């Protein structure tokens, strides 16, 4: 049974784009004892500490997560372009790019309170800028955003429109494109790829 819980924790840490807190690991595993949970995490950490393992268990202020060990980072980082952005950060950035200027309060309604952390990190990276607007902030992408992704804002918006959920469109007050429009975007991407 302990092996199953250990495997479950490893699977959760592998799948999660963000660090997982001890409380959330407790909910996932059903282990209420924090000391027992920390014991299993210590076993996982010890298991991955040996030289033949390419990843290690790390603890950040947000929780536990796996990360690639430094000796391997340069060789594998090209496999995941923009890996310095979590899925949550990418979703936030996508929403801002689609409907800028966009109020922070609207993104919070869509993504929840974690978005404050995403916005701070995106601002620190220079990908978005914020401007105080009453009790909230207004968000916009920067020129660095276009440089980072190697495309114009207009091209990025076209690509995003093909993958954003209808619910997100409705919450943002954007007309939902029909399937034909989404298909045009896919054809645009295909022709762009063939041109390159």
mmCIF file of C-alpha atoms in Angstrom:
data_model
loop_
_atom_site.group_PDB
_atom_site.id
_atom_site.type_symbol
_atom_site.label_atom_id
_atom_site.label_comp_id
_atom_site.label_asym_id
_atom_site.label_seq_id
_atom_site.Cartn_x
_atom_site.Cartn_y
_atom_site.Cartn_z
ATOM 1 C CA UNK A 1 0.000 0.000 0.000
ATOM 2 C CA UNK A 2 2.838 2.419 0.831
ATOM 3 C CA UNK A 3 4.329 1.704 -2.611
ATOM 4 C CA UNK A 4 1.015 2.601 -4.247
ATOM 5 C CA UNK A 5 0.903 5.927 -2.389
ATOM 6 C CA UNK A 6 4.507 6.646 -3.337
ATOM 7 C CA UNK A 7 3.722 5.913 -7.000
ATOM 8 C CA UNK A 8 0.598 8.084 -6.785
ATOM 9 C CA UNK A 9 2.606 11.011 -5.392
ATOM 10 C CA UNK A 10 5.234 10.618 -8.134
ATOM 11 C CA UNK A 11 2.505 10.514 -10.794
ATOM 12 C CA UNK A 12 0.839 13.642 -9.381
ATOM 13 C CA UNK A 13 4.146 15.532 -9.258
ATOM 14 C CA UNK A 14 4.950 14.459 -12.810
ATOM 15 C CA UNK A 15 1.550 15.519 -14.207
ATOM 16 C CA UNK A 16 1.113 18.824 -12.399
ATOM 17 C CA UNK A 17 2.350 21.940 -14.227
ATOM 18 C CA UNK A 18 2.638 23.700 -10.853
ATOM 19 C CA UNK A 19 4.147 22.696 -7.503
ATOM 20 C CA UNK A 20 1.756 20.763 -5.240
ATOM 21 C CA UNK A 21 1.334 21.750 -1.598
ATOM 22 C CA UNK A 22 1.476 19.219 1.227
ATOM 23 C CA UNK A 23 -2.251 19.790 1.835
ATOM 24 C CA UNK A 24 -3.099 18.988 -1.794
ATOM 25 C CA UNK A 25 -0.878 15.890 -1.747
ATOM 26 C CA UNK A 26 -2.779 14.821 1.365
ATOM 27 C CA UNK A 27 -6.098 15.196 -0.496
ATOM 28 C CA UNK A 28 -4.790 13.320 -3.545
ATOM 29 C CA UNK A 29 -3.399 10.389 -1.556
ATOM 30 C CA UNK A 30 -5.865 10.267 1.321
ATOM 31 C CA UNK A 31 -2.948 10.361 3.773
ATOM 32 C CA UNK A 32 -3.959 12.677 6.604
ATOM 33 C CA UNK A 33 -0.719 12.341 8.589
ATOM 34 C CA UNK A 34 1.667 15.094 7.464
ATOM 35 C CA UNK A 35 4.637 13.256 9.000
ATOM 36 C CA UNK A 36 3.796 10.075 7.039
ATOM 37 C CA UNK A 37 3.440 12.134 3.853
ATOM 38 C CA UNK A 38 6.771 13.874 4.490
ATOM 39 C CA UNK A 39 8.349 10.447 5.063
ATOM 40 C CA UNK A 40 7.175 9.242 1.647
ATOM 41 C CA UNK A 41 8.406 12.485 0.050
ATOM 42 C CA UNK A 42 11.812 11.919 1.708
ATOM 43 C CA UNK A 43 11.920 8.416 0.170
ATOM 44 C CA UNK A 44 11.118 9.883 -3.257
ATOM 45 C CA UNK A 45 13.780 12.562 -2.799
ATOM 46 C CA UNK A 46 16.365 9.958 -1.753
ATOM 47 C CA UNK A 47 15.436 7.664 -4.665
ATOM 48 C CA UNK A 48 15.994 10.477 -7.187
ATOM 49 C CA UNK A 49 19.183 11.745 -5.567
ATOM 50 C CA UNK A 50 21.377 9.035 -7.142
ATOM 51 C CA UNK A 51 23.490 9.994 -10.154
ATOM 52 C CA UNK A 52 21.613 7.795 -12.633
ATOM 53 C CA UNK A 53 18.405 9.813 -12.207
ATOM 54 C CA UNK A 54 17.799 12.859 -14.421
ATOM 55 C CA UNK A 55 15.191 14.535 -12.220
ATOM 56 C CA UNK A 56 15.047 15.504 -8.569
ATOM 57 C CA UNK A 57 12.353 16.384 -6.068
ATOM 58 C CA UNK A 58 12.370 20.066 -5.158
ATOM 59 C CA UNK A 59 10.478 22.131 -2.606
ATOM 60 C CA UNK A 60 9.496 25.712 -3.423
ATOM 61 C CA UNK A 61 7.274 28.109 -1.442
ATOM 62 C CA UNK A 62 4.307 26.850 -3.518
ATOM 63 C CA UNK A 63 4.983 23.155 -2.831
ATOM 64 C CA UNK A 64 6.748 20.068 -4.165
ATOM 65 C CA UNK A 65 7.674 19.471 -7.801
ATOM 66 C CA UNK A 66 10.054 17.525 -10.011
ATOM 67 C CA UNK A 67 12.739 19.394 -11.902
ATOM 68 C CA UNK A 68 15.505 18.365 -14.273
ATOM 69 C CA UNK A 69 18.905 18.113 -12.612
ATOM 70 C CA UNK A 70 21.295 20.902 -13.606
ATOM 71 C CA UNK A 71 23.821 18.724 -15.503
ATOM 72 C CA UNK A 72 21.059 17.704 -17.959
ATOM 73 C CA UNK A 73 19.134 20.962 -18.231
ATOM 74 C CA UNK A 74 21.022 22.473 -21.192
ATOM 75 C CA UNK A 75 20.704 19.285 -23.241
ATOM 76 C CA UNK A 76 16.961 18.762 -22.717
ATOM 77 C CA UNK A 77 15.587 22.310 -22.501
ATOM 78 C CA UNK A 78 15.265 22.630 -26.323
ATOM 79 C CA UNK A 79 12.697 19.810 -26.141
ATOM 80 C CA UNK A 80 10.274 22.112 -24.361
ATOM 81 C CA UNK A 81 10.314 25.602 -25.842
ATOM 82 C CA UNK A 82 8.995 28.232 -23.460
ATOM 83 C CA UNK A 83 9.365 25.761 -20.592
ATOM 84 C CA UNK A 84 10.021 28.668 -18.272
ATOM 85 C CA UNK A 85 6.270 29.344 -18.492
ATOM 86 C CA UNK A 86 3.865 27.057 -16.654
ATOM 87 C CA UNK A 87 0.569 26.027 -18.242
ATOM 88 C CA UNK A 88 -1.217 28.499 -15.981
ATOM 89 C CA UNK A 89 1.090 31.310 -17.063
ATOM 90 C CA UNK A 90 0.561 30.408 -20.730
ATOM 91 C CA UNK A 91 -3.236 30.405 -20.294
ATOM 92 C CA UNK A 92 -3.082 33.803 -18.605
ATOM 93 C CA UNK A 93 -0.801 35.173 -21.309
ATOM 94 C CA UNK A 94 -3.100 33.796 -23.999
ATOM 95 C CA UNK A 95 -6.145 35.505 -22.505
ATOM 96 C CA UNK A 96 -4.308 38.825 -22.262
ATOM 97 C CA UNK A 97 -3.055 38.521 -25.852
ATOM 98 C CA UNK A 98 -6.537 37.698 -27.140
ATOM 99 C CA UNK A 99 -8.442 40.525 -25.532
ATOM 100 C CA UNK A 100 -6.100 43.288 -24.468
ATOM 101 C CA UNK A 101 -6.387 45.592 -22.712
ATOM 102 C CA UNK A 102 -7.901 43.132 -20.234
ATOM 103 C CA UNK A 103 -8.857 43.697 -16.611
ATOM 104 C CA UNK A 104 -7.089 41.475 -14.109
ATOM 105 C CA UNK A 105 -10.425 40.918 -12.329
ATOM 106 C CA UNK A 106 -11.846 39.199 -15.435
ATOM 107 C CA UNK A 107 -8.915 36.779 -15.630
ATOM 108 C CA UNK A 108 -9.313 36.001 -11.920
ATOM 109 C CA UNK A 109 -12.959 35.051 -12.572
ATOM 110 C CA UNK A 110 -11.842 32.657 -15.317
ATOM 111 C CA UNK A 111 -8.721 31.147 -13.729
ATOM 112 C CA UNK A 112 -9.054 31.745 -9.989
ATOM 113 C CA UNK A 113 -6.750 33.356 -7.439
ATOM 114 C CA UNK A 114 -3.562 31.625 -8.688
ATOM 115 C CA UNK A 115 -3.633 34.112 -11.549
ATOM 116 C CA UNK A 116 -2.153 36.846 -9.326
ATOM 117 C CA UNK A 117 1.062 34.834 -9.099
ATOM 118 C CA UNK A 118 1.050 34.155 -12.861
ATOM 119 C CA UNK A 119 0.586 37.858 -13.631
ATOM 120 C CA UNK A 120 3.461 38.821 -11.320
ATOM 121 C CA UNK A 121 5.790 36.297 -12.979
ATOM 122 C CA UNK A 122 4.753 37.352 -16.505
ATOM 123 C CA UNK A 123 5.334 40.986 -15.592
ATOM 124 C CA UNK A 124 8.754 40.111 -14.116
ATOM 125 C CA UNK A 125 9.664 38.403 -17.419
ATOM 126 C CA UNK A 126 8.617 41.539 -19.323
ATOM 127 C CA UNK A 127 5.906 39.719 -21.310
ATOM 128 C CA UNK A 128 3.024 41.828 -19.980
ATOM 129 C CA UNK A 129 2.635 45.254 -18.465
ATOM 130 C CA UNK A 130 0.086 46.286 -15.874
ATOM 131 C CA UNK A 131 -1.535 49.604 -15.189
ATOM 132 C CA UNK A 132 -3.596 50.422 -12.099
ATOM 133 C CA UNK A 133 -7.282 51.003 -12.902
ATOM 134 C CA UNK A 134 -9.306 51.626 -9.777
ATOM 135 C CA UNK A 135 -9.272 48.509 -7.602
ATOM 136 C CA UNK A 136 -7.923 46.283 -10.369
ATOM 137 C CA UNK A 137 -5.225 46.411 -13.034
ATOM 138 C CA UNK A 138 -5.373 46.515 -16.817
ATOM 139 C CA UNK A 139 -3.048 44.078 -18.586
ATOM 140 C CA UNK A 140 -1.390 44.295 -22.013
ATOM 141 C CA UNK A 141 1.320 42.355 -23.794
ATOM 142 C CA UNK A 142 4.656 44.044 -24.478
ATOM 143 C CA UNK A 143 7.004 44.099 -27.475
ATOM 144 C CA UNK A 144 9.067 41.508 -25.585
ATOM 145 C CA UNK A 145 6.025 39.192 -25.886
ATOM 146 C CA UNK A 146 6.307 39.202 -29.701
ATOM 147 C CA UNK A 147 10.080 38.745 -29.532
ATOM 148 C CA UNK A 148 9.737 35.851 -27.086
ATOM 149 C CA UNK A 149 7.338 33.919 -29.341
ATOM 150 C CA UNK A 150 8.917 35.044 -32.626
ATOM 151 C CA UNK A 151 5.593 36.119 -34.155
ATOM 152 C CA UNK A 152 3.498 39.252 -34.422
ATOM 153 C CA UNK A 153 0.652 39.808 -31.975
ATOM 154 C CA UNK A 154 -1.859 39.478 -34.826
ATOM 155 C CA UNK A 155 -0.492 36.048 -35.830
ATOM 156 C CA UNK A 156 -0.505 34.893 -32.221
ATOM 157 C CA UNK A 157 -4.109 36.057 -31.782
ATOM 158 C CA UNK A 158 -5.140 34.091 -34.888
ATOM 159 C CA UNK A 159 -3.517 30.943 -33.525
ATOM 160 C CA UNK A 160 -5.095 31.420 -30.099
ATOM 161 C CA UNK A 161 -8.597 31.844 -31.511
ATOM 162 C CA UNK A 162 -8.404 28.286 -32.835
ATOM 163 C CA UNK A 163 -7.714 26.750 -29.423
ATOM 164 C CA UNK A 164 -9.501 28.891 -26.827
ATOM 165 C CA UNK A 165 -12.622 27.301 -25.355
ATOM 166 C CA UNK A 166 -16.054 28.738 -26.141
ATOM 167 C CA UNK A 167 -16.580 29.352 -22.409
ATOM 168 C CA UNK A 168 -13.490 31.565 -22.277
ATOM 169 C CA UNK A 169 -14.731 33.494 -25.319
ATOM 170 C CA UNK A 170 -18.074 34.099 -23.590
ATOM 171 C CA UNK A 171 -16.446 35.199 -20.330
ATOM 172 C CA UNK A 172 -14.224 37.608 -22.229
ATOM 173 C CA UNK A 173 -17.115 38.997 -24.239
ATOM 174 C CA UNK A 174 -15.607 37.889 -27.553
ATOM 175 C CA UNK A 175 -17.777 36.504 -30.337
ATOM 176 C CA UNK A 176 -17.200 32.763 -30.594
ATOM 177 C CA UNK A 177 -15.791 31.951 -34.046
ATOM 178 C CA UNK A 178 -17.683 29.263 -35.936
ATOM 179 C CA UNK A 179 -15.999 26.025 -37.008
ATOM 180 C CA UNK A 180 -15.318 27.476 -40.472
ATOM 181 C CA UNK A 181 -13.377 30.378 -38.949
ATOM 182 C CA UNK A 182 -11.449 27.978 -36.724
ATOM 183 C CA UNK A 183 -10.684 25.907 -39.839
ATOM 184 C CA UNK A 184 -9.407 29.018 -41.621
ATOM 185 C CA UNK A 185 -7.018 29.571 -38.727
ATOM 186 C CA UNK A 186 -5.745 25.999 -39.015
ATOM 187 C CA UNK A 187 -5.243 26.445 -42.783
ATOM 188 C CA UNK A 188 -3.413 29.719 -42.036
ATOM 189 C CA UNK A 189 -1.068 27.857 -39.667
ATOM 190 C CA UNK A 190 -0.480 25.076 -42.222
ATOM 191 C CA UNK A 191 0.350 27.536 -45.016
ATOM 192 C CA UNK A 192 2.612 29.477 -42.652
ATOM 193 C CA UNK A 193 4.486 26.284 -41.720
ATOM 194 C CA UNK A 194 4.900 25.337 -45.390
ATOM 195 C CA UNK A 195 6.269 28.808 -46.166
ATOM 196 C CA UNK A 196 8.958 28.365 -43.482
#
